Amino acid sequence: MKTFTRYESVDEVLNWLDRRVSALPSEPVAVSEACGRVLAETIPSPVDLPSFDRAAVDGYAVRGVETVGAGAYSPAVLQRLDAAPALPPGTTTRVAAGAPIPEGADTMVAASLGEEAGRFVNIATAVPPGENVVRRGKDLARGSPLLPQGRLLRPQDLALLAACGMDRIPVVRRPRIRLVISGDDLAIPGQERRAHQHFEAASPMLKALVARDGGEVEACLHLADDAIAEALRPENIDAMLIVGSSGEGWNDRAAEALETAGELAWHGIALEPGRSTGIGAVGNTPVFLLPGNPVACLCAYDLLAGRAIRRMGGRSTAWPYPVRRAALTKKISSELGSVDYCRVRLTPNGAEPVATGGNTRLSALAAADGFLLVPEDSEGYPAGAEVTLCLYNFLDSESNHVQ
Amino acid sequence: MKTFTRYESVDEVLNWLDRRVSALPSEPVAVSEACGRVLAETIPSPVDLPSFDRAAVDGYAVRGVETVGAGAYSPAVLQRLDAAPALPPGTTTRVAAGAPIPEGADTMVAASLGEEAGRFVNIATAVPPGENVVRRGKDLARGSPLLPQGRLLRPQDLALLAACGMDRIPVVRRPRIRLVISGDDLAIPGQERRAHQHFEAASPMLKALVARDGGEVEACLHLADDAIAEALRPENIDAMLIVGSSGEGWNDRAAEALETAGELAWHGIALEPGRSTGIGAVGNTPVFLLPGNPVACLCAYDLLAGRAIRRMGGRSTAWPYPVRRAALTKKISSELGSVDYCRVRLTPNGAEPVATGGNTRLSALAAADGFLLVPEDSEGYPAGAEVTLCLYNFLDSESNHVQ
């Protein structure tokens, strides 16, 4: 049976983790599937954009100089040709927005400013040469950087890549994560629960968190406490999360199994909730021992595992939570010596603490709008103190609108 | 050929849209797949959580009163039973964190505070009755609201639902969207481009935007301008986006096709870029005519179509963009009478406008960090004015950390 005698500081563990973990190699992906992926290389534009002098409006291609002096009483009268690759002087042709300007023309007259009369077009407005034409390469010159390495690709980035004719690009490979749910007393939601069992709740949460951080779950295995060792053969995965069996109980075998299979670097972290968290590796594959309690599991995942997964996926290590400053409506007391994960609710008067430290009520977590961390060396904050909150609503950051 | 004579105000069009569009019916979904879905009903807890008096720590279940007066020199000595459903007085048993407390016991003594000696356990610390035990229903009582209707489900919400034994929940059905890409001069990225063609760039962007807003693309059809009518038979879809062919060109047939098939409610919107946008319906299915230019297309999608899709999916109509206040580094001039979509870059000195109004450079869009809207009745803002920005980084809102 394990008894924790000391707890390692979160910062120390993060330093260790950052040294062990770096961005995975790249893989090609279709541009249409690339939103939210991380660009593995800076990509130079393979073309001039646009690739020809392009009409910016629907209308008539002209030599701008031929409209000089045109007005309501003295329109420029140009002969209208059918679609023509080159325009002789004194002529015009219809061109659709986005289409190439015929050779000889340098200007577009908006359709509404031309009046067709048989094979002629009357233009009653002087249009300066170059107007309504986007010159070749004006948007982007061939060879100039299109998008930088490390870019978390946005919808509009895909349009830019496609506009340059690209259909596949190199992105950082997604980290493949194995989930191991350990425990002899777990019932599966939707199935019958025996009297001594509780429902397994961490796996749907962790799957969603891994997806949020750009990873993909390779497998989710449910194993008895004494079968964890079986899962500790990390082939074709980038990290492993073992949930439960990490604490001081007589059946808690996760740490022992990891020590046998590889390296248990840390067990017992100065983090509340989440003290029983462990971290190590088998070969080069990091392994996280996460508490079975879902609230402690979220806290340990977010502080440690999520960061490693984001790093492997080429993303920022920072949290994917919107941040806001707010005043506390009540004081927060925190024990010295561990990071305290305080959940808060936003009220018109500020941030109201709803659960601190060892409180692991799931309903309080669901009622919270976000959290703040009280550092190891702080005993907390008085009512009224301005603190920095991370908001849980990363999926609908529009609620940020209320500021 | 269409000539716009007036442009309808964005607000008017949004009012029309909000009256026409509402949340879709619900469908069941697995809890493990429910992150980012919208709860269709308020769900009462089907169970007490926890469902039994639960140990909060690994250790020994005791009657708390039997440790009264215990100390280093006078430990309480309890007989240790093997796992027992009920504890007679004077006995204890090992219980793992999360497991039920045996009948008769009311208190947990942490494992590290008990010393086993054969079949007995010495407890050298008085532990108040009730300590380290979570009473049945203490987290959440059966029948109390678990999560509210309309909740955009977060990872931790899935843990709460699973902890209550739920494996399927009712969520708002995802809007099914048909994309129609229209145009005779489009090349497919990755394939050869003929001299007069440009690469089709809007569809990968729109697929990503629809996914962001909770919809799913039912099909993406590439049709010649004169074939749009074929796609205007909305069976089993909730909205249609037609890209291109919406302007004043001679081949622009989208508006005409929509008028024939159903209703063209608005064509020409006071929005820059995006003026050629049209909106209507076939039966009850809204149809959006979006500009073929990707920048104008993004603007029109975000201001109009995205809102309708979010509404159908039961989400907030507000934009899924983080918001920030910033001072302008340069003035913005805007024409009266239309909403101006100004793209800005964040600099240490504030928000620098990089493209306003009719500027449709894709590279400027990619270089922008966000945008602001200049309302119809404004001529713009002077340098130094504080404005509200929407940030494009909805995928990695951690860059919000820099405040």
mmCIF file of C-alpha atoms in Angstrom, chain B residues 2-206:
data_model
loop_
_atom_site.group_PDB
_atom_site.id
_atom_site.type_symbol
_atom_site.label_atom_id
_atom_site.label_comp_id
_atom_site.label_asym_id
_atom_site.label_seq_id
_atom_site.Cartn_x
_atom_site.Cartn_y
_atom_site.Cartn_z
ATOM 1 C CA LYS B 2 -29.901 42.018 -62.222
ATOM 2 C CA THR B 3 -29.064 45.551 -61.150
ATOM 3 C CA PHE B 4 -29.288 46.309 -57.455
ATOM 4 C CA THR B 5 -31.255 49.481 -56.841
ATOM 5 C CA ARG B 6 -31.357 49.236 -53.076
ATOM 6 C CA TYR B 7 -29.755 47.207 -50.351
ATOM 7 C CA GLU B 8 -31.737 45.891 -47.407
ATOM 8 C CA SER B 9 -30.393 46.552 -43.930
ATOM 9 C CA VAL B 10 -28.744 43.657 -42.154
ATOM 10 C CA ASP B 11 -30.976 44.094 -39.088
ATOM 11 C CA GLU B 12 -34.128 43.852 -41.158
ATOM 12 C CA VAL B 13 -32.920 40.637 -42.758
ATOM 13 C CA LEU B 14 -31.944 39.168 -39.381
ATOM 14 C CA ASN B 15 -35.409 39.912 -38.030
ATOM 15 C CA TRP B 16 -36.980 38.122 -40.974
ATOM 16 C CA LEU B 17 -34.606 35.200 -40.485
ATOM 17 C CA ASP B 18 -35.212 34.916 -36.751
ATOM 18 C CA ARG B 19 -38.948 34.741 -37.384
ATOM 19 C CA ARG B 20 -38.524 31.936 -39.908
ATOM 20 C CA VAL B 21 -36.002 29.754 -38.150
ATOM 21 C CA SER B 22 -36.215 27.936 -34.844
ATOM 22 C CA ALA B 23 -34.646 24.990 -33.026
ATOM 23 C CA LEU B 24 -34.998 21.597 -34.691
ATOM 24 C CA PRO B 25 -36.565 18.612 -32.910
ATOM 25 C CA SER B 26 -34.497 16.411 -30.649
ATOM 26 C CA GLU B 27 -32.789 13.100 -31.275
ATOM 27 C CA PRO B 28 -31.098 10.684 -28.873
ATOM 28 C CA VAL B 29 -27.319 10.593 -28.780
ATOM 29 C CA ALA B 30 -24.777 8.557 -26.815
ATOM 30 C CA VAL B 31 -23.371 10.492 -23.866
ATOM 31 C CA SER B 32 -19.856 9.694 -25.088
ATOM 32 C CA GLU B 33 -20.650 11.502 -28.365
ATOM 33 C CA ALA B 34 -22.512 14.423 -26.815
ATOM 34 C CA CYS B 35 -19.772 17.008 -26.274
ATOM 35 C CA GLY B 36 -20.745 20.182 -28.143
ATOM 36 C CA ARG B 37 -24.335 19.039 -28.625
ATOM 37 C CA VAL B 38 -27.253 21.019 -27.188
ATOM 38 C CA LEU B 39 -29.447 19.404 -24.540
ATOM 39 C CA ALA B 40 -33.052 19.327 -25.795
ATOM 40 C CA GLU B 41 -34.695 18.967 -22.375
ATOM 41 C CA THR B 42 -33.895 19.724 -18.784
ATOM 42 C CA ILE B 43 -32.870 16.395 -17.307
ATOM 43 C CA PRO B 44 -33.704 15.529 -13.705
ATOM 44 C CA SER B 45 -31.262 13.293 -11.918
ATOM 45 C CA PRO B 46 -32.526 9.693 -12.134
ATOM 46 C CA VAL B 47 -30.565 8.741 -9.000
ATOM 47 C CA ASP B 48 -29.138 10.039 -5.777
ATOM 48 C CA LEU B 49 -25.524 10.955 -6.377
ATOM 49 C CA PRO B 50 -23.706 9.247 -4.786
ATOM 50 C CA SER B 51 -26.159 6.372 -4.610
ATOM 51 C CA PHE B 52 -24.795 5.204 -1.280
ATOM 52 C CA ASP B 53 -22.771 6.682 1.576
ATOM 53 C CA ARG B 54 -19.389 6.749 -0.089
ATOM 54 C CA ALA B 55 -15.809 6.734 1.190
ATOM 55 C CA ALA B 56 -13.974 9.915 0.195
ATOM 56 C CA VAL B 57 -10.560 8.399 0.984
ATOM 57 C CA ASP B 58 -8.879 5.022 0.932
ATOM 58 C CA GLY B 59 -8.828 3.758 4.494
ATOM 59 C CA TYR B 60 -10.790 2.204 7.339
ATOM 60 C CA ALA B 61 -14.516 2.452 7.893
ATOM 61 C CA VAL B 62 -15.289 3.047 11.553
ATOM 62 C CA ARG B 63 -17.906 4.313 13.939
ATOM 63 C CA GLY B 64 -16.481 7.789 14.509
ATOM 64 C CA VAL B 65 -17.504 7.723 18.162
ATOM 65 C CA GLU B 66 -15.152 4.808 18.761
ATOM 66 C CA THR B 67 -12.121 6.994 17.982
ATOM 67 C CA VAL B 68 -13.020 9.605 20.593
ATOM 68 C CA GLY B 69 -10.041 10.162 22.859
ATOM 69 C CA ALA B 70 -7.674 8.174 20.635
ATOM 70 C CA GLY B 71 -4.063 9.403 20.605
ATOM 71 C CA ALA B 72 -0.502 8.232 20.110
ATOM 72 C CA TYR B 73 -0.374 6.677 23.592
ATOM 73 C CA SER B 74 -3.932 5.401 23.652
ATOM 74 C CA PRO B 75 -4.920 4.303 20.149
ATOM 75 C CA ALA B 76 -8.372 3.013 19.427
ATOM 76 C CA VAL B 77 -7.957 -0.684 18.698
ATOM 77 C CA LEU B 78 -10.528 -2.149 16.331
ATOM 78 C CA GLN B 79 -10.875 -5.671 15.047
ATOM 79 C CA ARG B 80 -10.342 -5.782 11.292
ATOM 80 C CA LEU B 81 -12.953 -7.701 9.347
ATOM 81 C CA ASP B 82 -12.677 -8.682 5.707
ATOM 82 C CA ALA B 83 -15.004 -6.797 3.386
ATOM 83 C CA ALA B 84 -18.236 -6.686 5.347
ATOM 84 C CA PRO B 85 -21.677 -5.323 4.432
ATOM 85 C CA ALA B 86 -22.245 -4.384 8.102
ATOM 86 C CA LEU B 87 -19.831 -3.559 10.917
ATOM 87 C CA PRO B 88 -20.539 -4.700 14.471
ATOM 88 C CA PRO B 89 -19.294 -2.363 17.220
ATOM 89 C CA GLY B 90 -15.565 -2.544 17.860
ATOM 90 C CA THR B 91 -14.701 -3.528 14.302
ATOM 91 C CA THR B 92 -13.406 -1.891 11.152
ATOM 92 C CA THR B 93 -12.752 -2.870 7.543
ATOM 93 C CA ARG B 94 -10.717 -1.601 4.617
ATOM 94 C CA VAL B 95 -12.726 0.497 2.146
ATOM 95 C CA ALA B 96 -11.449 2.010 -1.108
ATOM 96 C CA ALA B 97 -12.174 5.647 -2.007
ATOM 97 C CA GLY B 98 -15.484 5.747 -3.874
ATOM 98 C CA ALA B 99 -16.789 2.491 -2.401
ATOM 99 C CA PRO B 100 -19.796 2.186 -0.040
ATOM 100 C CA ILE B 101 -19.416 2.499 3.729
ATOM 101 C CA PRO B 102 -20.599 -0.667 5.463
ATOM 102 C CA GLU B 103 -23.743 -0.450 7.527
ATOM 103 C CA GLY B 104 -22.985 0.636 11.072
ATOM 104 C CA ALA B 105 -19.960 2.723 10.065
ATOM 105 C CA ASP B 106 -20.251 6.495 9.578
ATOM 106 C CA THR B 107 -16.652 7.663 9.287
ATOM 107 C CA MET B 108 -13.533 6.956 7.231
ATOM 108 C CA VAL B 109 -10.051 6.993 8.743
ATOM 109 C CA ALA B 110 -7.413 7.611 6.062
ATOM 110 C CA ALA B 111 -5.261 4.536 5.476
ATOM 111 C CA SER B 112 -2.136 6.384 6.580
ATOM 112 C CA LEU B 113 -3.655 7.009 10.042
ATOM 113 C CA GLY B 114 -4.311 3.325 10.787
ATOM 114 C CA GLU B 115 -1.659 0.802 11.720
ATOM 115 C CA GLU B 116 -2.498 -2.807 11.096
ATOM 116 C CA ALA B 117 -1.361 -5.399 13.629
ATOM 117 C CA GLY B 118 -2.585 -8.820 12.599
ATOM 118 C CA ARG B 119 -6.378 -8.794 12.705
ATOM 119 C CA PHE B 120 -6.428 -5.462 14.516
ATOM 120 C CA VAL B 121 -6.018 -1.859 13.463
ATOM 121 C CA ASN B 122 -4.594 0.794 15.800
ATOM 122 C CA ILE B 123 -5.951 4.257 15.205
ATOM 123 C CA ALA B 124 -3.975 6.939 16.978
ATOM 124 C CA THR B 125 -6.097 9.941 15.977
ATOM 125 C CA ALA B 126 -9.621 10.941 16.924
ATOM 126 C CA VAL B 127 -11.695 11.314 13.760
ATOM 127 C CA PRO B 128 -14.993 13.208 14.031
ATOM 128 C CA PRO B 129 -18.066 11.171 13.099
ATOM 129 C CA GLY B 130 -19.001 11.713 9.440
ATOM 130 C CA GLU B 131 -15.455 12.631 8.399
ATOM 131 C CA ASN B 132 -14.369 11.573 4.877
ATOM 132 C CA VAL B 133 -17.813 10.208 4.024
ATOM 133 C CA VAL B 134 -19.991 11.593 1.244
ATOM 134 C CA ARG B 135 -23.595 10.898 2.220
ATOM 135 C CA ARG B 136 -26.008 9.439 -0.293
ATOM 136 C CA GLY B 137 -27.552 12.214 -2.420
ATOM 137 C CA LYS B 138 -25.153 14.832 -1.065
ATOM 138 C CA ASP B 139 -23.769 15.667 -4.530
ATOM 139 C CA LEU B 140 -27.203 15.649 -6.146
ATOM 140 C CA ALA B 141 -30.577 14.393 -4.938
ATOM 141 C CA ARG B 142 -32.692 12.188 -7.192
ATOM 142 C CA GLY B 143 -35.153 14.303 -9.182
ATOM 143 C CA SER B 144 -33.246 17.563 -8.910
ATOM 144 C CA PRO B 145 -32.234 19.184 -12.201
ATOM 145 C CA LEU B 146 -29.067 17.668 -13.579
ATOM 146 C CA LEU B 147 -28.472 19.941 -16.560
ATOM 147 C CA PRO B 148 -30.752 22.546 -18.137
ATOM 148 C CA GLN B 149 -32.389 22.517 -21.540
ATOM 149 C CA GLY B 150 -30.248 24.395 -24.043
ATOM 150 C CA ARG B 151 -26.957 23.489 -22.385
ATOM 151 C CA LEU B 152 -24.073 23.275 -24.843
ATOM 152 C CA LEU B 153 -22.579 20.155 -23.323
ATOM 153 C CA ARG B 154 -19.056 20.356 -21.916
ATOM 154 C CA PRO B 155 -16.674 17.473 -21.222
ATOM 155 C CA GLN B 156 -17.464 17.539 -17.494
ATOM 156 C CA ASP B 157 -21.212 17.466 -18.197
ATOM 157 C CA LEU B 158 -20.698 14.085 -19.816
ATOM 158 C CA ALA B 159 -19.051 12.860 -16.603
ATOM 159 C CA LEU B 160 -22.054 14.052 -14.600
ATOM 160 C CA LEU B 161 -24.519 12.304 -16.929
ATOM 161 C CA ALA B 162 -22.463 9.099 -16.889
ATOM 162 C CA ALA B 163 -22.104 9.215 -13.103
ATOM 163 C CA CYS B 164 -25.915 9.155 -12.943
ATOM 164 C CA GLY B 165 -25.921 6.053 -15.113
ATOM 165 C CA MET B 166 -27.146 7.732 -18.290
ATOM 166 C CA ASP B 167 -25.836 6.527 -21.629
ATOM 167 C CA ARG B 168 -28.196 8.305 -24.055
ATOM 168 C CA ILE B 169 -29.685 11.777 -23.870
ATOM 169 C CA PRO B 170 -31.982 13.903 -26.037
ATOM 170 C CA VAL B 171 -30.153 16.632 -27.949
ATOM 171 C CA VAL B 172 -31.236 19.074 -30.627
ATOM 172 C CA ARG B 173 -30.770 17.503 -34.048
ATOM 173 C CA ARG B 174 -27.883 18.929 -36.063
ATOM 174 C CA PRO B 175 -29.021 21.102 -38.980
ATOM 175 C CA ARG B 176 -28.315 19.364 -42.286
ATOM 176 C CA ILE B 177 -26.906 21.792 -44.794
ATOM 177 C CA ARG B 178 -26.625 21.446 -48.559
ATOM 178 C CA LEU B 179 -23.779 23.337 -50.208
ATOM 179 C CA VAL B 180 -24.115 24.245 -53.859
ATOM 180 C CA ILE B 181 -21.033 25.662 -55.521
ATOM 181 C CA SER B 182 -22.028 27.407 -58.706
ATOM 182 C CA GLY B 183 -19.839 28.694 -61.502
ATOM 183 C CA ASP B 184 -18.620 27.832 -64.957
ATOM 184 C CA ASP B 185 -15.088 29.097 -64.476
ATOM 185 C CA LEU B 186 -13.996 27.115 -61.424
ATOM 186 C CA ALA B 187 -11.085 24.701 -61.223
ATOM 187 C CA ILE B 188 -10.834 22.084 -58.476
ATOM 188 C CA PRO B 189 -7.759 22.507 -56.211
ATOM 189 C CA GLY B 190 -5.239 19.773 -56.878
ATOM 190 C CA GLN B 191 -6.369 19.494 -60.494
ATOM 191 C CA GLU B 192 -5.304 21.457 -63.550
ATOM 192 C CA ARG B 193 -6.510 25.023 -63.943
ATOM 193 C CA ARG B 194 -7.294 26.361 -67.409
ATOM 194 C CA ALA B 195 -6.217 29.911 -68.190
ATOM 195 C CA HIS B 196 -9.591 31.587 -67.543
ATOM 196 C CA GLN B 197 -10.391 29.567 -64.421
ATOM 197 C CA HIS B 198 -9.740 30.206 -60.763
ATOM 198 C CA PHE B 199 -9.649 27.630 -57.999
ATOM 199 C CA GLU B 200 -12.830 27.003 -56.042
ATOM 200 C CA ALA B 201 -12.013 28.114 -52.514
ATOM 201 C CA ALA B 202 -15.267 28.621 -50.635
ATOM 202 C CA SER B 203 -16.350 25.029 -50.020
ATOM 203 C CA PRO B 204 -13.620 23.922 -47.560
ATOM 204 C CA MET B 205 -14.148 27.151 -45.611
ATOM 205 C CA LEU B 206 -17.925 26.740 -45.505
#
